Short mmCIF file of C-alpha atoms in Angstrom, two decimals:
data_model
loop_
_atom_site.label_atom_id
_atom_site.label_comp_id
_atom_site.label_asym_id
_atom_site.label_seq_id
_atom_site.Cartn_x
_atom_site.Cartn_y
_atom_site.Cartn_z
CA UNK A 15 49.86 -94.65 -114.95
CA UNK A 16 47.86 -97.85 -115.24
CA UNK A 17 46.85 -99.67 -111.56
CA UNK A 18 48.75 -102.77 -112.76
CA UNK A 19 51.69 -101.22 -112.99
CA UNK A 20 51.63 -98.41 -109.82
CA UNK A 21 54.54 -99.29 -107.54
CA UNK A 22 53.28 -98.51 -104.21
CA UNK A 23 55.98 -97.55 -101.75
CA UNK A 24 55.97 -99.14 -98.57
CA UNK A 25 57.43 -97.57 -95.02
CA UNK A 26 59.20 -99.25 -92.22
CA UNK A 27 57.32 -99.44 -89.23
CA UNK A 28 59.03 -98.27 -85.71
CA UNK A 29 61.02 -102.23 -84.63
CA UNK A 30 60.96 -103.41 -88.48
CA UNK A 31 64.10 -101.52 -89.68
CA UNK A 32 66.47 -104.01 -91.58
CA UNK A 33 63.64 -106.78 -92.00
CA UNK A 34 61.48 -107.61 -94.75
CA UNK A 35 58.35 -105.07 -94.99
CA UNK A 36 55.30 -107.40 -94.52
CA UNK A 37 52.46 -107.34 -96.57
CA UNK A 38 50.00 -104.78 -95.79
CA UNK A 39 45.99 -103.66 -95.93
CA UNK A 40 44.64 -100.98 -97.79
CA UNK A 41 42.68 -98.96 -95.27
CA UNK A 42 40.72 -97.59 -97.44
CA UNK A 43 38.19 -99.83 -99.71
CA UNK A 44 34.72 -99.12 -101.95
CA UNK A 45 31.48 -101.42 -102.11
CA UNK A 46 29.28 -100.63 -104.53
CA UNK A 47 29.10 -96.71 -104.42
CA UNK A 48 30.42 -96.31 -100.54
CA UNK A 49 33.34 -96.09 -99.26
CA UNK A 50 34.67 -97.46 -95.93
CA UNK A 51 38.06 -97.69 -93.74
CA UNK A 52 39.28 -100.33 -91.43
CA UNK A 53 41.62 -99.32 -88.19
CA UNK A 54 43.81 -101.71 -86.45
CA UNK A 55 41.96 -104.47 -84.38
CA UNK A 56 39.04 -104.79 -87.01
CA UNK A 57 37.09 -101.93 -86.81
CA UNK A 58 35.41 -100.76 -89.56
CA UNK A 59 34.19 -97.30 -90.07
CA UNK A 60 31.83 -95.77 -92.79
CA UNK A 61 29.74 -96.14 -95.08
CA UNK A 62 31.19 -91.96 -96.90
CA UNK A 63 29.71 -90.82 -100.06
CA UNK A 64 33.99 -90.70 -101.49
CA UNK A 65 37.02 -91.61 -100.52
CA UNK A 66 37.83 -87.76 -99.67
CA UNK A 67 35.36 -87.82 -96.76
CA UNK A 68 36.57 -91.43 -95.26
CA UNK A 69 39.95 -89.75 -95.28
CA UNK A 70 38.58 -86.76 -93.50
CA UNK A 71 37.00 -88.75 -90.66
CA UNK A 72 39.96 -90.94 -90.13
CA UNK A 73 41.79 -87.99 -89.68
CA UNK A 74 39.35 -87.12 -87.21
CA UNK A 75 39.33 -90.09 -85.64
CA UNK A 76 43.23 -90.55 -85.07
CA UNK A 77 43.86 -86.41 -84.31
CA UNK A 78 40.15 -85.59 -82.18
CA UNK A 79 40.37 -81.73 -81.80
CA UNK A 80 39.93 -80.65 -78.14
CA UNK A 81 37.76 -78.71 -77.49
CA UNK A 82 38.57 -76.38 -74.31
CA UNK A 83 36.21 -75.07 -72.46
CA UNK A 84 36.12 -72.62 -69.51
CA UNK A 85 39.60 -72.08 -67.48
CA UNK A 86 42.31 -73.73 -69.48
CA UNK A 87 45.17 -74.55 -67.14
CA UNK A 88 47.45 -75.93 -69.41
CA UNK A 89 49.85 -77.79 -66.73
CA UNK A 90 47.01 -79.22 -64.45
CA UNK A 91 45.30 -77.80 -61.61
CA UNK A 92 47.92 -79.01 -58.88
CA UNK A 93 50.85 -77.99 -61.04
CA UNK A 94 49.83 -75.05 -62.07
CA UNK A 95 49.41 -74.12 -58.53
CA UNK A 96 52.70 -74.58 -57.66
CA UNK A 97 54.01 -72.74 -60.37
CA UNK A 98 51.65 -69.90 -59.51
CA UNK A 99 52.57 -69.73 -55.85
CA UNK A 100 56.59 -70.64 -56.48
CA UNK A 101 56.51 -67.37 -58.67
CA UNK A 102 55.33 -64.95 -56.63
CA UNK A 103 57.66 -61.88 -55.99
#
């Protein structure tokens, strides 16, 4: 299927539900042989070799994998104390 005649589906956003779907951005765009993507408030991010990689690191960017390291205590320090000292027998 041709670009000028792709029919891009467009989602409601969370409050929009029953309106008119405003016009949106592409977030991702390519100058000259790089490839770039914007985030909400202007940022711009880039430049990737493809559009693969751009995708990649705004994945990255919007899920950041923690990284855990030593004791893990996965309620808090004070809560986990409770719990701990409430479940002693």
């Amino acid at each position: 299927m041709s670009s000028s005649s792709e029919v891009v589906m467009q989602q409601y956003r969370r409050g929009e539900e029953g309106q008119t779907i405003p016009p949106r951005a592409e977030r991702f765009y390519k100058l000259e042989d790089e490839w770039y993507f914007n985030v909400r408030g202007g940022k711009t991010f880039g430049p990737y070799a493809c559009r693969e990689q751009a995708a990649n690191a705004l994945e990255k960017l919007l899920n950041p994998v923690r990284e855990y390291k030593g004791n893990v205590r996965p309620f808090g320090n004070l809560r986990a104390r409770r719990w701990r000292n409430a479940s002693k027998f």
